[in-house]
Tab-separated table of C-alpha atoms and ligand atoms in Angstrom:
chain	number	residue	atom	x	y	z
A	9	MET	CA	17.588	16.268	-2.942
A	10	THR	CA	17.656	14.603	-6.354
A	11	THR	CA	20.479	12.089	-5.980
A	12	LEU	CA	18.040	9.317	-6.967
A	13	ALA	CA	16.108	11.193	-9.654
A	14	GLY	CA	15.036	8.799	-12.413
A	15	ARG	CA	15.652	5.755	-10.195
A	16	THR	CA	13.085	3.179	-9.163
A	17	ALA	CA	13.197	1.401	-5.801
A	18	LEU	CA	11.250	-1.374	-4.140
A	19	VAL	CA	11.285	-1.646	-0.327
A	20	THR	CA	9.864	-4.791	1.248
A	21	GLY	CA	8.004	-4.011	4.462
A	22	GLY	CA	8.164	-0.384	3.377
A	23	SER	CA	4.927	0.819	4.938
A	24	ARG	CA	6.010	1.190	8.555
A	25	GLY	CA	9.017	1.153	10.870
A	26	ILE	CA	12.511	1.112	9.394
A	27	GLY	CA	11.142	0.185	5.950
A	28	GLY	CA	8.735	3.122	6.100
A	29	ALA	CA	11.616	5.487	6.856
A	30	ILE	CA	13.675	3.979	4.013
A	31	ALA	CA	10.811	4.346	1.515
A	32	THR	CA	10.251	7.933	2.641
A	33	ARG	CA	13.948	8.800	2.408
A	34	LEU	CA	14.515	7.219	-1.014
A	35	ALA	CA	11.451	9.063	-2.333
A	36	ALA	CA	12.714	12.327	-0.826
A	37	ASP	CA	15.993	11.692	-2.664
A	38	GLY	CA	14.034	11.515	-5.932
A	39	ALA	CA	13.313	7.799	-6.506
A	40	THR	CA	9.943	6.364	-7.465
A	41	VAL	CA	9.335	3.953	-4.590
A	42	TYR	CA	7.268	0.788	-4.613
A	43	VAL	CA	6.165	0.379	-1.007
A	44	HIS	CA	5.594	-3.283	-0.292
A	45	TYR	CA	3.540	-4.346	2.751
A	46	GLY	CA	1.754	-7.431	4.066
A	47	SER	CA	-1.709	-6.716	5.412
A	48	ARG	CA	-2.194	-3.297	6.967
A	49	ASP	CA	-3.652	-1.302	4.081
A	50	ALA	CA	-4.082	1.867	6.118
A	51	ALA	CA	-0.391	2.114	7.040
A	52	ALA	CA	0.671	1.624	3.413
A	53	LYS	CA	-1.811	4.242	2.203
A	54	GLU	CA	-0.573	6.658	4.855
A	55	THR	CA	3.080	6.230	3.854
A	56	VAL	CA	2.305	6.625	0.146
A	57	ALA	CA	0.168	9.710	0.862
A	58	ALA	CA	2.926	11.260	3.004
A	59	ILE	CA	5.498	10.673	0.247
A	60	GLU	CA	3.187	12.219	-2.353
A	61	ALA	CA	2.385	15.171	-0.086
A	62	ASN	CA	6.134	15.802	0.028
A	63	GLY	CA	6.277	15.889	-3.788
A	64	GLY	CA	7.500	12.301	-4.185
A	65	ARG	CA	6.276	9.282	-6.138
A	66	ALA	CA	5.198	6.036	-4.444
A	67	VAL	CA	3.005	3.019	-5.150
A	68	ALA	CA	1.787	0.470	-2.580
A	69	ILE	CA	2.257	-3.236	-3.356
A	70	LYS	CA	0.511	-5.775	-1.140
A	71	ALA	CA	1.819	-9.342	-0.697
A	72	GLU	CA	1.947	-11.447	2.455
A	73	LEU	CA	5.404	-13.045	2.591
A	74	GLY	CA	6.932	-15.959	4.410
A	75	ALA	CA	3.906	-18.228	4.679
A	76	ASP	CA	3.839	-20.524	1.650
A	77	PRO	CA	7.156	-21.161	-0.061
A	78	GLY	CA	7.440	-18.903	-3.056
A	79	ASP	CA	3.813	-17.820	-3.340
A	80	GLY	CA	4.072	-14.418	-1.717
A	81	VAL	CA	7.289	-13.622	-3.571
A	82	ALA	CA	5.783	-14.398	-6.971
A	83	LEU	CA	2.730	-12.312	-6.101
A	84	LEU	CA	4.910	-9.381	-5.032
A	85	TRP	CA	6.688	-9.311	-8.400
A	86	GLU	CA	3.456	-9.887	-10.375
A	87	ARG	CA	1.959	-6.875	-8.618
A	88	PHE	CA	5.110	-4.836	-9.204
A	89	ASP	CA	4.967	-5.694	-12.922
A	90	ALA	CA	1.253	-4.804	-13.067
A	91	ALA	CA	1.770	-1.497	-11.225
A	92	CYS	CA	4.618	-0.544	-13.573
A	93	ALA	CA	2.480	-1.407	-16.619
A	94	GLU	CA	-0.382	0.688	-15.240
A	95	ARG	CA	1.998	3.640	-14.925
A	96	GLY	CA	3.322	3.074	-18.436
A	97	GLU	CA	6.785	2.298	-17.106
A	98	PRO	CA	9.024	-0.728	-17.769
A	99	ALA	CA	8.914	-3.382	-15.052
A	100	GLU	CA	12.472	-2.571	-13.996
A	101	LEU	CA	14.114	-1.194	-10.891
A	102	ASP	CA	17.447	0.210	-9.740
A	103	ILE	CA	17.282	-0.347	-5.982
A	104	LEU	CA	15.977	-3.381	-4.123
A	105	VAL	CA	15.760	-3.063	-0.331
A	106	ASN	CA	15.139	-6.361	1.456
A	107	ASN	CA	13.801	-4.968	4.701
A	108	VAL	CA	11.006	-7.262	5.793
A	109	GLY	CA	11.748	-9.380	8.855
A	110	VAL	CA	10.365	-10.553	12.158
A	111	THR	CA	11.890	-10.946	15.631
A	112	LEU	CA	10.666	-13.752	17.819
A	113	PRO	CA	12.783	-13.698	20.969
A	114	GLY	CA	13.714	-16.806	22.864
A	115	ARG	CA	16.659	-18.709	24.281
A	116	ILE	CA	17.572	-22.041	22.793
A	117	GLY	CA	15.597	-23.836	25.492
A	118	GLU	CA	12.432	-21.863	24.707
A	119	ALA	CA	12.538	-21.935	20.896
A	120	THR	CA	9.763	-23.787	19.108
A	121	VAL	CA	10.062	-25.343	15.677
A	122	ALA	CA	7.159	-23.168	14.501
A	123	ASP	CA	8.836	-19.919	15.591
A	124	PHE	CA	12.206	-21.012	14.204
A	125	ASP	CA	10.673	-21.885	10.827
A	126	ARG	CA	8.659	-18.661	10.705
A	127	MET	CA	11.780	-16.561	11.270
A	128	MET	CA	13.869	-18.479	8.776
A	129	ALA	CA	11.061	-18.268	6.213
A	130	LEU	CA	10.516	-14.515	6.491
A	131	ASN	CA	14.016	-13.319	7.434
A	132	THR	CA	16.199	-15.605	5.318
A	133	ARG	CA	14.258	-17.440	2.610
A	134	THR	CA	12.136	-14.453	1.614
A	135	PRO	CA	14.961	-11.991	0.802
A	136	PHE	CA	16.812	-14.762	-1.027
A	137	PHE	CA	13.912	-15.453	-3.373
A	138	VAL	CA	12.728	-11.837	-3.605
A	139	THR	CA	16.219	-11.072	-4.875
A	140	GLN	CA	16.362	-14.140	-7.140
A	141	GLN	CA	13.113	-13.165	-8.865
A	142	GLY	CA	14.006	-9.484	-8.829
A	143	LEU	CA	17.356	-9.912	-10.588
A	144	ARG	CA	15.940	-9.985	-14.108
A	145	ARG	CA	14.142	-6.725	-13.338
A	146	LEU	CA	17.150	-5.065	-11.656
A	147	ARG	CA	19.044	-2.809	-14.026
A	148	ASP	CA	22.799	-3.090	-14.446
A	149	GLY	CA	24.476	-0.637	-12.070
A	150	GLY	CA	21.706	-1.224	-9.519
A	151	ARG	CA	21.750	-1.776	-5.771
A	152	VAL	CA	20.655	-4.499	-3.375
A	153	VAL	CA	20.509	-3.516	0.289
A	154	THR	CA	19.388	-6.047	2.897
A	155	LEU	CA	18.481	-5.405	6.521
A	156	SER	CA	20.551	-7.581	8.814
A	157	SER	CA	20.968	-6.859	12.549
A	158	ALA	CA	23.673	-5.973	15.046
A	159	VAL	CA	22.629	-9.111	16.948
A	160	THR	CA	24.825	-11.113	14.579
A	161	ARG	CA	27.831	-9.806	16.561
A	162	LEU	CA	26.292	-9.154	20.020
A	163	ALA	CA	25.813	-12.761	21.184
A	164	LEU	CA	22.383	-12.262	22.771
A	165	PRO	CA	21.142	-15.615	24.083
A	166	ASP	CA	17.563	-14.234	24.026
A	167	ALA	CA	17.693	-13.886	20.256
A	168	ILE	CA	19.674	-16.922	19.135
A	169	ALA	CA	17.437	-18.064	16.269
A	170	TYR	CA	16.775	-14.488	15.113
A	171	ALA	CA	20.537	-13.859	15.052
A	172	MET	CA	21.034	-17.011	12.965
A	173	SER	CA	18.371	-15.916	10.492
A	174	LYS	CA	20.184	-12.573	10.030
A	175	ALA	CA	23.720	-13.986	9.976
A	176	ALA	CA	22.733	-15.917	6.850
A	177	LEU	CA	21.984	-12.569	5.188
A	178	ASP	CA	25.499	-11.317	5.929
A	179	VAL	CA	26.896	-14.289	3.994
A	180	PHE	CA	24.270	-13.851	1.253
A	181	THR	CA	25.461	-10.254	0.872
A	182	VAL	CA	29.136	-11.069	0.435
A	183	VAL	CA	28.594	-13.957	-1.971
A	184	LEU	CA	25.990	-12.191	-4.094
A	185	ALA	CA	28.189	-9.080	-4.315
A	186	LYS	CA	30.806	-11.197	-6.042
A	187	GLU	CA	28.333	-12.556	-8.593
A	188	LEU	CA	26.575	-9.278	-9.351
A	189	GLY	CA	29.701	-7.155	-9.538
A	190	THR	CA	30.045	-8.159	-13.173
A	191	ARG	CA	26.807	-6.262	-13.822
A	192	GLY	CA	27.934	-3.233	-11.813
A	193	ILE	CA	25.364	-4.018	-9.112
A	194	THR	CA	26.436	-3.415	-5.507
A	195	VAL	CA	25.140	-5.669	-2.728
A	196	ASN	CA	25.353	-4.586	0.904
A	197	ALA	CA	23.680	-5.184	4.256
A	198	VAL	CA	22.839	-2.718	7.010
A	199	SER	CA	22.751	-3.853	10.639
A	200	PRO	CA	20.639	-1.708	12.953
A	201	GLY	CA	20.821	-1.998	16.721
A	202	TRP	CA	17.755	-1.371	18.868
A	203	THR	CA	15.519	0.941	16.871
A	204	ASP	CA	12.310	2.715	17.826
A	205	THR	CA	9.750	0.658	15.869
A	206	GLU	CA	6.562	-1.181	16.797
A	207	PRO	CA	8.209	-4.465	17.867
A	208	ASN	CA	10.226	-2.498	20.457
A	209	ALA	CA	7.296	-0.354	21.598
A	210	PRO	CA	6.609	-2.445	24.713
A	211	VAL	CA	10.165	-1.880	25.997
A	212	LEU	CA	10.193	1.827	25.157
A	213	ARG	CA	6.688	2.434	26.481
A	214	ASP	CA	6.401	0.090	29.438
A	215	ASP	CA	9.908	-0.435	30.744
A	216	PRO	CA	11.824	2.855	30.979
A	217	GLY	CA	14.582	1.184	33.030
A	218	ALA	CA	15.237	-1.460	30.370
A	219	ALA	CA	15.035	1.127	27.587
A	220	ALA	CA	17.600	3.339	29.362
A	221	ALA	CA	19.908	0.351	29.901
A	222	ILE	CA	19.716	-0.532	26.199
A	223	ALA	CA	20.347	3.075	25.152
A	224	ALA	CA	23.387	3.183	27.439
A	225	GLN	CA	24.920	0.255	25.527
A	226	ALA	CA	25.197	2.421	22.417
A	227	ALA	CA	28.289	4.618	22.190
A	228	LEU	CA	25.960	7.387	21.050
A	229	GLY	CA	23.792	6.828	24.120
A	230	ARG	CA	20.288	6.495	22.691
A	231	PHE	CA	17.840	4.237	20.878
A	232	GLY	CA	18.107	4.357	17.098
A	233	GLN	CA	15.388	6.058	15.074
A	234	PRO	CA	14.182	4.553	11.775
A	235	ALA	CA	15.517	7.639	9.963
A	236	ASP	CA	19.033	6.910	11.316
A	237	VAL	CA	18.994	3.566	9.528
A	238	ALA	CA	17.327	5.000	6.417
A	239	SER	CA	20.228	7.456	6.003
A	240	VAL	CA	22.706	4.574	5.797
A	241	VAL	CA	20.542	2.759	3.245
A	242	ALA	CA	20.232	5.983	1.228
A	243	PHE	CA	24.029	6.312	1.178
A	244	LEU	CA	24.414	2.769	-0.176
A	245	ALA	CA	21.589	3.305	-2.685
A	246	GLY	CA	22.917	6.641	-3.885
A	247	PRO	CA	25.874	7.713	-6.015
A	248	ASP	CA	28.166	8.207	-2.993
A	249	GLY	CA	27.878	4.497	-2.158
A	250	ALA	CA	28.871	3.299	-5.626
A	251	TRP	CA	32.287	1.934	-4.611
A	252	VAL	CA	31.041	-0.046	-1.604
A	253	THR	CA	29.987	-3.656	-2.124
A	254	GLY	CA	29.894	-6.925	-0.200
A	255	GLN	CA	29.828	-5.050	3.121
A	256	VAL	CA	27.763	-5.304	6.278
A	257	LEU	CA	27.461	-1.806	7.724
A	258	ASP	CA	26.678	-1.443	11.414
A	259	ALA	CA	23.978	1.190	11.993
A	260	SER	CA	23.558	0.769	15.733
A	261	GLY	CA	25.049	3.979	17.107
A	262	GLY	CA	27.993	1.895	18.293
A	263	MET	CA	26.151	-0.781	20.259
A	264	ARG	CA	28.509	-2.504	22.749
A	265	LEU	CA	31.754	-1.280	21.196
B	5	LIG	P1	8.361	-3.847	11.562
B	5	LIG	O1	8.015	-2.498	12.100
B	5	LIG	O2	7.729	-5.018	12.214
B	5	LIG	O3	8.048	-3.926	9.952
B	5	LIG	C1	6.814	-3.743	9.496
B	5	LIG	C2	6.794	-3.842	7.986
B	5	LIG	O4	7.015	-5.196	7.553
B	5	LIG	C3	5.422	-3.468	7.495
B	5	LIG	O5	5.532	-2.917	6.210
B	5	LIG	C4	4.727	-4.825	7.445
B	5	LIG	O6	3.576	-4.833	6.628
B	5	LIG	C5	5.831	-5.691	6.877
B	5	LIG	N1	5.639	-7.104	7.187
B	5	LIG	C6	5.798	-7.718	8.384
B	5	LIG	N2	5.552	-9.028	8.270
B	5	LIG	C7	5.213	-9.256	6.963
B	5	LIG	C8	4.869	-10.413	6.205
B	5	LIG	N3	4.775	-11.613	6.772
B	5	LIG	N4	4.613	-10.274	4.880
B	5	LIG	C9	4.694	-9.064	4.288
B	5	LIG	N5	5.025	-7.930	4.946
B	5	LIG	C10	5.283	-8.023	6.270
B	5	LIG	O7	9.925	-4.081	11.520
B	5	LIG	P2	11.138	-3.085	11.872
B	5	LIG	O8	11.323	-3.078	13.336
B	5	LIG	O9	10.957	-1.800	11.130
B	5	LIG	O10	12.369	-3.891	11.245
B	5	LIG	C11	12.668	-3.816	9.847
B	5	LIG	C12	13.862	-4.716	9.554
B	5	LIG	O11	14.994	-4.304	10.327
B	5	LIG	C13	13.630	-6.185	9.902
B	5	LIG	O12	14.282	-7.008	8.971
B	5	LIG	C14	14.277	-6.333	11.267
B	5	LIG	O13	14.682	-7.648	11.539
B	5	LIG	C15	15.472	-5.396	11.102
B	5	LIG	N6	15.977	-4.886	12.382
B	5	LIG	C16	15.143	-4.196	13.219
B	5	LIG	C17	15.636	-3.728	14.433
B	5	LIG	C18	14.780	-2.956	15.396
B	5	LIG	O14	15.226	-2.704	16.530
B	5	LIG	N7	13.566	-2.547	15.033
B	5	LIG	C19	16.958	-3.981	14.787
B	5	LIG	C20	17.777	-4.705	13.905
B	5	LIG	C21	17.270	-5.143	12.708
B	5	LIG	P3	2.127	-4.834	7.373
B	5	LIG	O15	2.121	-3.667	8.291
B	5	LIG	O16	1.129	-4.714	6.275
B	5	LIG	O17	2.052	-6.124	8.110
């Protein structure tokens, strides 16, 4: 497919999991993809190599996010600028995917200030400032897609702080869509349900009963795969999604309808 030919995308947390599937899909659709990651060099190299082996274009960008206010975000964009310069391309992009995030489960009685702050820093503050600093590099007519979560509507006491950190992104999406519409930029969020990625590996691997019960809560009767979510992001990033903005799209297979 070449729906994204000539486009440039950056995917935060794009080396593995849902972000890895998004990077792979956008590259397969023709975009040059900057694959951001935090620390695992091997996973980033593997994703870039797989994209290239498939005839695509990808570049790994390393920057640990969420720790010190602002530092990781500035480093991410510095490295993006440097990588573009090295390739002889302008430091500009068409598609920004705010995917990076962390889930630290816990009921209100179990939450610690450290865990709460870590989730808010990585899940909420980071996409806000990645987008803020990315805006001058984002071309008119571009796309911002942010990974929220179906937990914002499921009322799961075990994930109260995580749900709060993602609910803020739903509001971010609507408000930013209004501001960026004047530049022809669409801003949307995608909300996966339970998806088969590393953080869920213990449930899928070690607790078949729990995994089956979770799958049964989806109208479509199974766990999501990263590629399921990547397809929805690709729609919003591609020409067919051009008239959709300010929306939060559920990509949970109909979790608890
Ligand atoms: P994941 O597998 O844990 O994501 C891993 C990616 O994020 C890797 O590229 C990793 O880089 C990067 N990363 C993690 N922490 C980082 C940090 N502090 N700084 C920089 N990079 C960091 O996550 P996922 O399960 O695919 O989820 C992706 C997004 O979807 C998240 O926002 C999550 O909240 C949301 N979501 C997931 C599910 C689900 O069931 N999986 C459901 C709803 C929503 P390194 O490998 O180098 O550390």
